[in-house]
């Protein structure tokens, strides 16, 4: 098998994963999704490292990936704790909510337009709360069998 | 190449067929044992179809399967349809795929078609990371549970799913710690190599009783068997994460659960009870490259008998112990099993490193000494039984700031 | 040997594309592949035109196909198909992960992408890494993310999952990523095509044995030999992260009025 | 319930000893119990009966509440006097009586028709309690089955035939339980 071609393919795929993660990180506004995109970038880099390691015939690349996984685990623990705290304070996962952390003199970002939800909201039947006599409409009552 | 693929396919077919049949008959066995423990008789009616033969109810699994298949497969309107369907498929696939590296015997002699090397009785022989592969698939199974719970869009299912994923993640830590010492002693992650190591060193549950205990407790929790069946405790959560499921999808969940139990007992037997090995040379020379038919069959039977014994133990425990509360479950994982696993690992690693020349008797003494000492210490320091009573010396607002 | 070279060789030498000679990048399929992929991604990202998503999917697939066709071939069809099956899983799942609206689906597609990456690791004779990626990444980290998402996500699709930061960042992010990928593709393509002789690692041995039964032993030797200090540091880092996470959660639990944080954040201007 | 309610008396549970805290001895104890039951059941000592082959034994047939019967007196006449007390007492309204003037000297009325809807009956035994002449009784017949709803509505003849069927096994409760003769 052509080792060089394998390396090139792996590097391109790793680079693409990195780029996709980058776009996601810059474009999405949900904190957790942004975080997942950062993890995706780490995956792209891991792929390149493993490819290089194999090409050069030593295990250094795999070692790096092991440490990347370790760091990612630490990152996930801390980040999730922080995100939970932020969520408890703001009740939203929107990163734009915390934009008062921005630099001095920068204008505030305000959503220009909010697109309509594509899926229509459906109404689900709900149970009557306990202790309240349910109100049945006449039509329904007529069809009910009497015991 | 073709021969290898063909061989692997035959093994996969045998294994899946065998596992599905075994899961069905273990359901029957479980029901019979449950009945016997409760002084009942259990299902004993369904025998051969179209005849009057009853055969101790051996037709029951067939009837159960047919019933499940012909039940109305009801999908509630409020569920997330894609994930609702994907969850049971995922969990069953993960449960089955774990058996790729688990040996279901030793090997059979090369009698066929001019083969020279023996056929290993494992789908993927010589996988160097076998143990971690099983781990990886057991963590994939968590997806089935959590997605099934979430997609059902039902509070009970969701609570079941959340509980279960927390439980499965928490108990993976003591599970891994229990295995670590065995792996260090065997010097490999390959399950067959671990069996071979035990044939010379002695069975691990005699040498490392503490690790055995930690592993068995964690395996019970991973398989969600009764003292730890929080994901689906019927009394609190209706049915847990599969409350909304019916028909064949429910069957997939139930079969996957039994497969988890079978995996757990396979691992217990292989890692700690010597796999197919029997003492006094009953299973032939373990070091031999090739064996005759008699020891090959004796090995398969020995493995099967050990596994069935462990599964019967699983089933008897179900009716002997009450269920843990969720905080007790977590306390047991983090405050009891984790330290015990670490102690076991440190002691065993030290023995491996510095006491390689010690005799088996001394190693056993060290193992049992560690077990008794650390068990008594942890019982005296933090009782394993969490107190269920309300703290009446505190005002409610002191306990919970939400009040 | 790749598809572009193949076509150029087959095509008439007197190709009318003189400008192709002067701008070689325009002749390469991967250039157009990256452009198509970038456009497709732009259309697929949330906050866009609904119909455009289908067009985006088409463009994205076309881009990936062009790129795959332009990359050097292994010389073995089975390997080629297998590689692009795994890589395609990883990339397509990653694209879907960043373009779906529901964060739960993002996490699930990311997990599928991880499966693809793990498959690529296995294919690179790194079975340990492949399995560990599934066990740790997909099994623990992403499940924890799902856990938090399910606890924290309000019902239904939220506004901030459907919009981006205005209209500006989307095209710019995509252009930046496309430029990055394009540069890298050319850098990689211009690598010398003769492989250097693999330098044998003094401790771990060479790759020829890394898929062999003593792969784990080699890995363990390297990890706890050469990189022992790093292992200690990584362990310490894990411990610190554990303590830190618990500290954050405990410290953040201070009683506070329910709307205090909201007003504090909104009243900054 | 509030934990600080002064009405509540808190009882201290006894402290566990070391064996209790170690959990395993108690686990072994529990396992021994279950194994004992397992062993006994496998040896055949179960409490269940294999029903179609083996009839369950009803220990006290006189107080068992199964299918109704209408008792007859010594001359073979229905004992009922059509007083409607059972129908009044019945919480499920499953008894329907048409009373007409009696052809006999010793009572004023007798039931021309007496039907009980066995599917509607809840087998509470109130009719039996209410009856002043011990005419209606619940027998120990438990295996009441039928193929249609109509079949399960028992008329007077059916109820009297139940008496004929069961009178040898089960004496009238008036004799056994000290009621009026």
XYZ file of C-alpha atoms in Angstrom, chain B residues 7-398:
392
model
C -14.821 -19.227 9.474
C -15.638 -15.922 11.167
C -19.134 -15.924 9.651
C -19.815 -19.445 10.866
C -18.643 -18.489 14.341
C -20.816 -15.360 14.323
C -23.851 -17.352 13.225
C -23.254 -19.966 15.908
C -22.683 -17.342 18.562
C -25.695 -15.188 17.743
C -27.963 -18.212 17.428
C -26.629 -19.650 20.643
C -26.849 -16.377 22.528
C -30.409 -15.644 21.449
C -31.525 -19.151 22.394
C -29.626 -18.913 25.649
C -31.194 -15.554 26.461
C -34.659 -16.992 25.816
C -34.028 -20.040 27.989
C -32.431 -17.967 30.713
C -35.694 -16.026 30.880
C -37.446 -19.333 31.514
C -34.821 -20.326 34.069
C -35.153 -16.986 35.783
C -38.921 -17.380 36.004
C -38.622 -20.913 37.313
C -36.043 -19.919 39.926
C -38.116 -16.930 40.972
C -41.073 -19.250 41.397
C -39.121 -21.827 43.348
C -37.757 -19.233 45.737
C -41.299 -18.029 46.331
C -42.606 -21.592 46.860
C -44.382 -21.626 43.533
C -44.002 -23.852 40.501
C -43.446 -21.352 37.715
C -44.277 -21.709 34.050
C -44.446 -25.438 33.346
C -47.269 -25.736 30.831
C -46.008 -24.887 27.368
C -44.239 -27.839 25.848
C -43.927 -29.088 22.311
C -46.248 -27.248 19.961
C -49.175 -29.305 18.581
C -48.580 -32.130 21.024
C -49.586 -32.708 24.574
C -45.989 -33.034 25.746
C -45.177 -30.552 28.437
C -41.439 -31.036 28.923
C -41.197 -28.868 32.069
C -42.290 -25.768 30.183
C -39.459 -25.807 27.681
C -41.742 -24.374 25.024
C -42.328 -21.242 27.050
C -39.581 -19.107 25.432
C -41.049 -19.857 22.012
C -44.475 -18.821 23.210
C -43.046 -15.666 24.761
C -41.264 -14.750 21.560
C -44.328 -15.351 19.426
C -46.394 -13.297 21.822
C -43.961 -10.377 21.676
C -43.818 -10.472 17.893
C -47.568 -10.541 17.430
C -48.269 -7.854 20.006
C -49.344 -4.528 18.643
C -46.283 -2.412 18.195
C -47.496 0.826 19.582
C -45.567 4.039 19.068
C -46.980 6.873 21.133
C -47.675 10.139 19.323
C -45.465 12.274 21.516
C -42.181 10.432 21.063
C -39.178 11.361 18.993
C -39.688 8.678 16.374
C -36.174 8.287 15.012
C -34.460 7.918 18.346
C -37.346 5.894 19.731
C -36.712 3.237 17.102
C -32.941 3.571 17.115
C -32.481 3.072 20.866
C -33.439 -0.627 21.144
C -31.537 -1.492 17.966
C -28.455 0.266 19.280
C -28.537 -1.405 22.663
C -28.991 -4.883 21.215
C -26.277 -4.348 18.614
C -23.839 -3.194 21.277
C -24.719 -6.114 23.533
C -24.158 -8.619 20.730
C -20.997 -7.022 19.369
C -19.276 -7.368 22.721
C -19.108 -11.115 22.154
C -16.699 -10.691 19.253
C -13.703 -10.953 21.568
C -15.144 -13.197 24.282
C -14.004 -16.816 23.922
C -16.836 -19.339 24.202
C -14.506 -22.294 24.505
C -10.869 -22.922 23.936
C -10.296 -24.430 20.500
C -11.254 -27.451 18.456
C -8.761 -29.729 16.756
C -7.943 -29.282 13.067
C -9.812 -32.255 11.644
C -11.540 -30.531 8.771
C -10.524 -29.813 5.209
C -6.850 -30.326 5.741
C -6.468 -27.545 8.254
C -3.295 -27.672 10.263
C -3.848 -25.114 12.989
C -6.724 -25.517 15.481
C -9.849 -23.391 15.233
C -10.007 -20.890 18.082
C -13.484 -20.620 19.562
C -13.684 -16.843 19.493
C -14.947 -14.674 16.660
C -11.930 -12.375 16.590
C -8.960 -14.300 17.992
C -5.887 -12.542 19.299
C -7.416 -9.089 19.670
C -4.868 -7.306 21.760
C -7.303 -4.820 23.264
C -10.107 -7.311 23.910
C -10.893 -6.161 27.419
C -11.101 -2.476 26.507
C -13.229 -3.359 23.508
C -15.816 -4.903 25.822
C -15.666 -1.738 27.883
C -16.154 0.463 24.851
C -19.229 -1.469 23.784
C -20.704 -1.425 27.251
C -20.397 2.339 27.139
C -22.126 2.416 23.747
C -24.996 0.548 25.388
C -25.519 3.567 27.652
C -26.693 5.449 24.571
C -29.511 3.008 24.022
C -30.734 3.517 27.560
C -30.428 7.288 27.728
C -31.821 7.874 24.235
C -34.663 5.436 24.819
C -35.539 7.305 27.989
C -35.288 10.706 26.395
C -37.037 9.882 23.147
C -40.037 8.456 25.008
C -40.854 11.980 26.165
C -42.177 10.630 29.419
C -41.058 11.690 32.878
C -40.683 8.171 34.201
C -38.726 7.013 31.197
C -36.545 10.074 31.335
C -35.802 9.626 35.028
C -35.015 5.974 34.358
C -32.692 6.919 31.541
C -30.883 9.562 33.565
C -30.496 7.343 36.589
C -29.270 4.525 34.499
C -26.689 6.502 32.593
C -25.348 7.955 35.838
C -25.215 4.482 37.337
C -23.527 2.876 34.353
C -20.884 5.599 34.117
C -20.229 5.518 37.859
C -19.821 1.763 38.037
C -17.479 1.602 35.080
C -14.767 2.967 37.375
C -14.794 0.133 39.962
C -15.328 -2.324 37.111
C -12.114 -1.149 35.502
C -10.255 -1.159 38.801
C -11.353 -4.723 39.471
C -10.021 -5.791 36.083
C -6.751 -3.850 36.312
C -5.179 -6.137 38.898
C -6.095 -9.208 36.851
C -4.643 -7.639 33.730
C -1.444 -6.769 35.560
C -1.162 -10.318 36.858
C -1.806 -11.807 33.411
C 0.235 -9.243 31.501
C -2.272 -8.950 28.676
C -5.624 -7.462 27.763
C -6.483 -10.413 25.551
C -9.122 -12.549 27.245
C -7.616 -15.824 26.060
C -4.217 -14.792 27.354
C -5.809 -14.006 30.712
C -7.256 -17.538 30.881
C -3.868 -18.982 29.982
C -2.195 -16.951 32.704
C -4.667 -18.296 35.242
C -3.950 -21.896 34.281
C -0.429 -21.459 35.590
C -0.870 -18.919 38.377
C -4.134 -20.159 39.819
C -7.606 -18.745 39.547
C -7.789 -15.052 40.241
C -10.706 -15.105 42.658
C -8.580 -17.132 45.052
C -5.607 -14.833 44.635
C -7.470 -11.515 44.539
C -10.717 -11.906 46.482
C -11.043 -8.157 46.934
C -10.798 -7.489 43.217
C -13.296 -10.283 42.616
C -15.768 -8.729 45.010
C -15.398 -5.267 43.505
C -15.765 -6.635 40.004
C -18.818 -8.734 40.803
C -20.598 -5.841 42.492
C -19.780 -3.543 39.578
C -20.849 -6.205 37.093
C -24.209 -6.498 38.847
C -24.605 -2.756 38.528
C -23.538 -2.678 34.880
C -25.994 -5.425 34.041
C -28.662 -3.557 36.085
C -29.548 -6.669 38.042
C -31.666 -6.464 41.094
C -29.798 -4.891 43.951
C -28.928 -2.178 41.446
C -31.833 -2.248 39.009
C -32.497 1.454 39.455
C -32.974 2.130 35.726
C -36.194 0.191 35.624
C -37.372 -0.261 39.162
C -40.986 -1.117 38.533
C -42.289 0.179 41.826
C -40.955 3.688 41.401
C -40.650 4.327 37.685
C -43.367 2.081 36.204
C -40.831 0.413 33.902
C -37.977 2.854 33.705
C -36.595 3.771 30.344
C -38.680 1.230 28.457
C -42.043 2.251 29.904
C -43.345 3.438 26.535
C -42.069 0.479 24.547
C -44.106 -2.486 23.439
C -43.935 -5.436 21.123
C -40.727 -6.306 19.357
C -38.926 -3.157 20.494
C -39.530 -4.042 24.119
C -38.306 -7.546 23.335
C -35.044 -6.092 22.011
C -34.538 -4.183 25.256
C -35.259 -7.237 27.382
C -32.999 -9.490 25.334
C -30.226 -6.897 25.503
C -30.577 -6.857 29.270
C -30.177 -10.609 29.441
C -27.235 -10.416 27.082
C -25.605 -7.933 29.427
C -26.048 -10.402 32.235
C -24.551 -13.162 30.104
C -21.618 -10.913 29.188
C -21.096 -10.100 32.836
C -21.029 -13.763 33.808
C -18.699 -14.594 30.914
C -16.328 -11.911 32.159
C -16.565 -13.054 35.772
C -15.760 -16.604 34.762
C -12.994 -15.708 32.330
C -11.275 -13.092 34.440
C -11.586 -14.615 37.861
C -12.618 -18.252 37.677
C -10.169 -19.606 35.160
C -12.409 -19.668 32.087
C -12.456 -23.178 30.642
C -9.710 -24.368 32.975
C -10.288 -27.125 35.511
C -7.682 -28.260 38.014
C -6.001 -31.702 38.124
C -5.357 -31.749 34.402
C -8.981 -32.477 33.521
C -8.898 -30.052 30.608
C -5.689 -31.275 29.060
C -2.384 -29.482 28.894
C -3.144 -25.768 28.832
C 0.160 -24.926 27.189
C -0.347 -27.308 24.257
C -0.795 -25.693 20.858
C -3.336 -28.249 19.759
C -5.662 -30.491 21.714
C -7.747 -33.563 21.084
C -11.521 -33.726 20.938
C -12.009 -34.908 24.523
C -10.265 -32.021 26.270
C -11.775 -29.585 23.761
C -15.289 -30.669 24.691
C -14.456 -30.844 28.376
C -13.264 -27.239 28.161
C -16.461 -26.037 26.500
C -18.576 -27.882 29.053
C -16.513 -26.561 31.957
C -16.921 -22.987 30.724
C -20.654 -23.462 30.185
C -21.183 -24.988 33.621
C -19.292 -22.203 35.344
C -21.238 -19.565 33.454
C -24.580 -21.165 34.252
C -23.594 -21.369 37.910
C -22.773 -17.660 37.933
C -26.051 -16.833 36.194
C -28.017 -18.893 38.709
C -26.225 -16.921 41.407
C -27.321 -13.693 39.673
C -30.899 -14.953 39.704
C -30.902 -16.092 43.312
C -29.431 -12.771 44.439
C -32.349 -11.061 42.765
C -34.697 -12.490 45.376
C -32.348 -12.171 48.335
C -31.550 -8.506 48.401
C -33.646 -5.374 48.464
C -32.947 -2.594 45.999
C -30.570 0.231 46.876
C -31.759 3.780 46.991
C -30.087 5.995 44.402
C -27.874 7.914 46.815
C -26.858 4.641 48.464
C -25.984 3.269 45.069
C -23.752 6.225 44.302
C -22.230 6.160 47.789
C -21.435 2.491 47.341
C -19.706 3.162 44.033
C -17.645 6.173 45.029
C -17.049 5.692 48.746
C -16.748 1.920 49.040
C -16.007 0.207 45.767
C -13.576 2.799 44.443
C -11.265 2.777 47.498
C -11.447 -1.007 47.724
C -10.521 -1.315 44.077
C -7.582 1.047 44.497
C -6.352 -0.867 47.558
C -6.608 -4.136 45.691
C -4.799 -2.772 42.669
C -1.963 -1.264 44.697
C -1.428 -4.420 46.744
C -1.544 -6.714 43.708
C 0.760 -4.495 41.669
C 3.238 -4.455 44.539
C 3.095 -8.229 44.801
C 3.618 -8.568 41.047
C 6.519 -6.165 41.032
C 8.446 -7.282 44.092
C 7.045 -10.678 45.002
C 7.256 -12.522 41.731
C 9.088 -15.377 43.371
C 6.563 -15.880 46.175
C 4.682 -19.163 46.247
C 1.008 -19.317 45.389
C 0.095 -19.977 49.021
C 1.767 -16.780 50.192
C 0.126 -14.778 47.419
C -3.239 -16.186 48.415
C -2.598 -15.289 52.032
C -1.739 -11.739 51.016
C -4.876 -11.500 48.907
C -7.199 -12.784 51.598
C -5.461 -10.714 54.254
C -6.002 -7.574 52.187
C -9.608 -8.531 51.651
C -10.449 -9.069 55.305
C -8.478 -6.078 56.579
C -9.790 -3.531 54.104
C -13.323 -4.858 54.370
C -13.335 -4.574 58.147
C -11.691 -1.154 57.941
C -14.255 0.205 55.541
C -17.092 -1.306 57.557
C -15.804 0.345 60.724
C -15.016 3.691 59.099
C -18.047 4.167 56.924
C -20.814 1.624 57.259
C -21.967 0.249 53.941
C -25.565 0.578 55.035
C -26.604 4.183 54.677
C -29.047 5.331 57.304
C -32.567 5.605 55.949
C -34.016 7.596 58.808
C -34.862 11.276 58.558
C -32.491 13.663 60.299
C -34.853 14.911 62.965
C -32.119 16.778 64.787
C -31.987 19.246 61.900
C -34.665 21.617 60.715
C -35.756 20.760 57.186
C -34.407 24.052 55.893
C -30.984 23.112 57.168
